[in-house]
């Protein structure tokens, strides 16, 4: 397991005038959507996605955490 120093909430609150480039925002959003698509393809619903539960490293790599409320869907519910 790798160590990730920050989450989206800490990143946004750390510097009041944080200026993210369009490329950073695009990369972060793309990685979040790919992660959600992967979870849903595995029939997993996170149910507690919020900025504090989305870890981010210096390369804008996204890691979801806190799966305490996560649930799996039975195969019959997917259509």
PDB file of C-alpha atoms in Angstrom, residues 8-72:
ATOM      1  CA  UNK A   8      -8.824  16.802  -2.335  1.00  0.00           C
ATOM      2  CA  UNK A   9     -10.270  18.633   0.680  1.00  0.00           C
ATOM      3  CA  UNK A  10      -6.838  19.368   2.190  1.00  0.00           C
ATOM      4  CA  UNK A  11      -5.498  20.387  -1.199  1.00  0.00           C
ATOM      5  CA  UNK A  12      -8.283  22.898  -1.788  1.00  0.00           C
ATOM      6  CA  UNK A  13      -8.132  24.284   1.766  1.00  0.00           C
ATOM      7  CA  UNK A  14      -4.337  24.444   2.027  1.00  0.00           C
ATOM      8  CA  UNK A  15      -3.895  27.552  -0.084  1.00  0.00           C
ATOM      9  CA  UNK A  16      -6.827  29.966  -0.285  1.00  0.00           C
ATOM     10  CA  UNK A  17      -5.824  31.235  -3.709  1.00  0.00           C
ATOM     11  CA  UNK A  18      -4.845  27.874  -5.157  1.00  0.00           C
ATOM     12  CA  UNK A  19      -4.707  28.168  -8.910  1.00  0.00           C
ATOM     13  CA  UNK A  20      -5.083  24.875 -10.719  1.00  0.00           C
ATOM     14  CA  UNK A  21      -4.435  24.848 -14.434  1.00  0.00           C
ATOM     15  CA  UNK A  22      -7.046  23.501 -16.802  1.00  0.00           C
ATOM     16  CA  UNK A  23      -4.785  20.515 -17.417  1.00  0.00           C
ATOM     17  CA  UNK A  24      -4.677  19.702 -13.680  1.00  0.00           C
ATOM     18  CA  UNK A  25      -8.457  19.944 -13.344  1.00  0.00           C
ATOM     19  CA  UNK A  26      -8.966  17.817 -16.464  1.00  0.00           C
ATOM     20  CA  UNK A  27      -6.502  15.182 -15.233  1.00  0.00           C
ATOM     21  CA  UNK A  28      -8.039  15.021 -11.747  1.00  0.00           C
ATOM     22  CA  UNK A  29     -11.594  14.786 -13.085  1.00  0.00           C
ATOM     23  CA  UNK A  30     -10.647  12.171 -15.677  1.00  0.00           C
ATOM     24  CA  UNK A  31      -8.910  10.014 -13.045  1.00  0.00           C
ATOM     25  CA  UNK A  32     -11.901  10.311 -10.697  1.00  0.00           C
ATOM     26  CA  UNK A  33     -14.335   9.272 -13.420  1.00  0.00           C
ATOM     27  CA  UNK A  34     -12.133   6.335 -14.462  1.00  0.00           C
ATOM     28  CA  UNK A  35     -11.994   5.206 -10.835  1.00  0.00           C
ATOM     29  CA  UNK A  36     -15.764   5.419 -10.435  1.00  0.00           C
ATOM     30  CA  UNK A  37     -16.261   3.529 -13.698  1.00  0.00           C
ATOM     31  CA  UNK A  38     -13.907   0.801 -12.449  1.00  0.00           C
ATOM     32  CA  UNK A  39     -15.775   0.477  -9.139  1.00  0.00           C
ATOM     33  CA  UNK A  40     -19.128   0.303 -10.894  1.00  0.00           C
ATOM     34  CA  UNK A  41     -17.828  -2.272 -13.392  1.00  0.00           C
ATOM     35  CA  UNK A  42     -16.936  -4.404 -10.353  1.00  0.00           C
ATOM     36  CA  UNK A  43     -20.499  -3.899  -9.014  1.00  0.00           C
ATOM     37  CA  UNK A  44     -19.262  -1.767  -6.088  1.00  0.00           C
ATOM     38  CA  UNK A  45     -21.054   1.386  -4.953  1.00  0.00           C
ATOM     39  CA  UNK A  46     -18.901   3.596  -2.723  1.00  0.00           C
ATOM     40  CA  UNK A  47     -21.836   5.608  -1.239  1.00  0.00           C
ATOM     41  CA  UNK A  48     -19.580   8.120   0.570  1.00  0.00           C
ATOM     42  CA  UNK A  49     -17.610   9.950  -2.112  1.00  0.00           C
ATOM     43  CA  UNK A  50     -16.580  13.374  -0.884  1.00  0.00           C
ATOM     44  CA  UNK A  51     -13.384  15.427  -1.169  1.00  0.00           C
ATOM     45  CA  UNK A  52     -12.013  14.033   2.119  1.00  0.00           C
ATOM     46  CA  UNK A  53     -12.328  10.456   0.780  1.00  0.00           C
ATOM     47  CA  UNK A  54     -10.468  11.123  -2.471  1.00  0.00           C
ATOM     48  CA  UNK A  55      -6.713  10.950  -1.964  1.00  0.00           C
ATOM     49  CA  UNK A  56      -4.401  12.673  -4.437  1.00  0.00           C
ATOM     50  CA  UNK A  57      -0.631  12.586  -4.904  1.00  0.00           C
ATOM     51  CA  UNK A  58       1.773  14.986  -6.632  1.00  0.00           C
ATOM     52  CA  UNK A  59       1.131  13.362 -10.026  1.00  0.00           C
ATOM     53  CA  UNK A  60      -2.659  13.919  -9.729  1.00  0.00           C
ATOM     54  CA  UNK A  61      -3.155  10.174  -9.212  1.00  0.00           C
ATOM     55  CA  UNK A  62      -6.492   9.558  -7.478  1.00  0.00           C
ATOM     56  CA  UNK A  63      -7.143   6.887  -4.838  1.00  0.00           C
ATOM     57  CA  UNK A  64     -10.535   6.376  -3.240  1.00  0.00           C
ATOM     58  CA  UNK A  65     -10.589   5.540   0.463  1.00  0.00           C
ATOM     59  CA  UNK A  66     -13.068   4.838   3.283  1.00  0.00           C
ATOM     60  CA  UNK A  67     -15.148   2.015   1.869  1.00  0.00           C
ATOM     61  CA  UNK A  68     -17.076   1.626   5.139  1.00  0.00           C
ATOM     62  CA  UNK A  69     -20.435   2.375   3.497  1.00  0.00           C
ATOM     63  CA  UNK A  70     -19.638   0.590   0.211  1.00  0.00           C
ATOM     64  CA  UNK A  71     -22.002  -2.095  -1.010  1.00  0.00           C
ATOM     65  CA  UNK A  72     -21.926  -4.587  -3.842  1.00  0.00           C
TER      66      UNK A  72
END
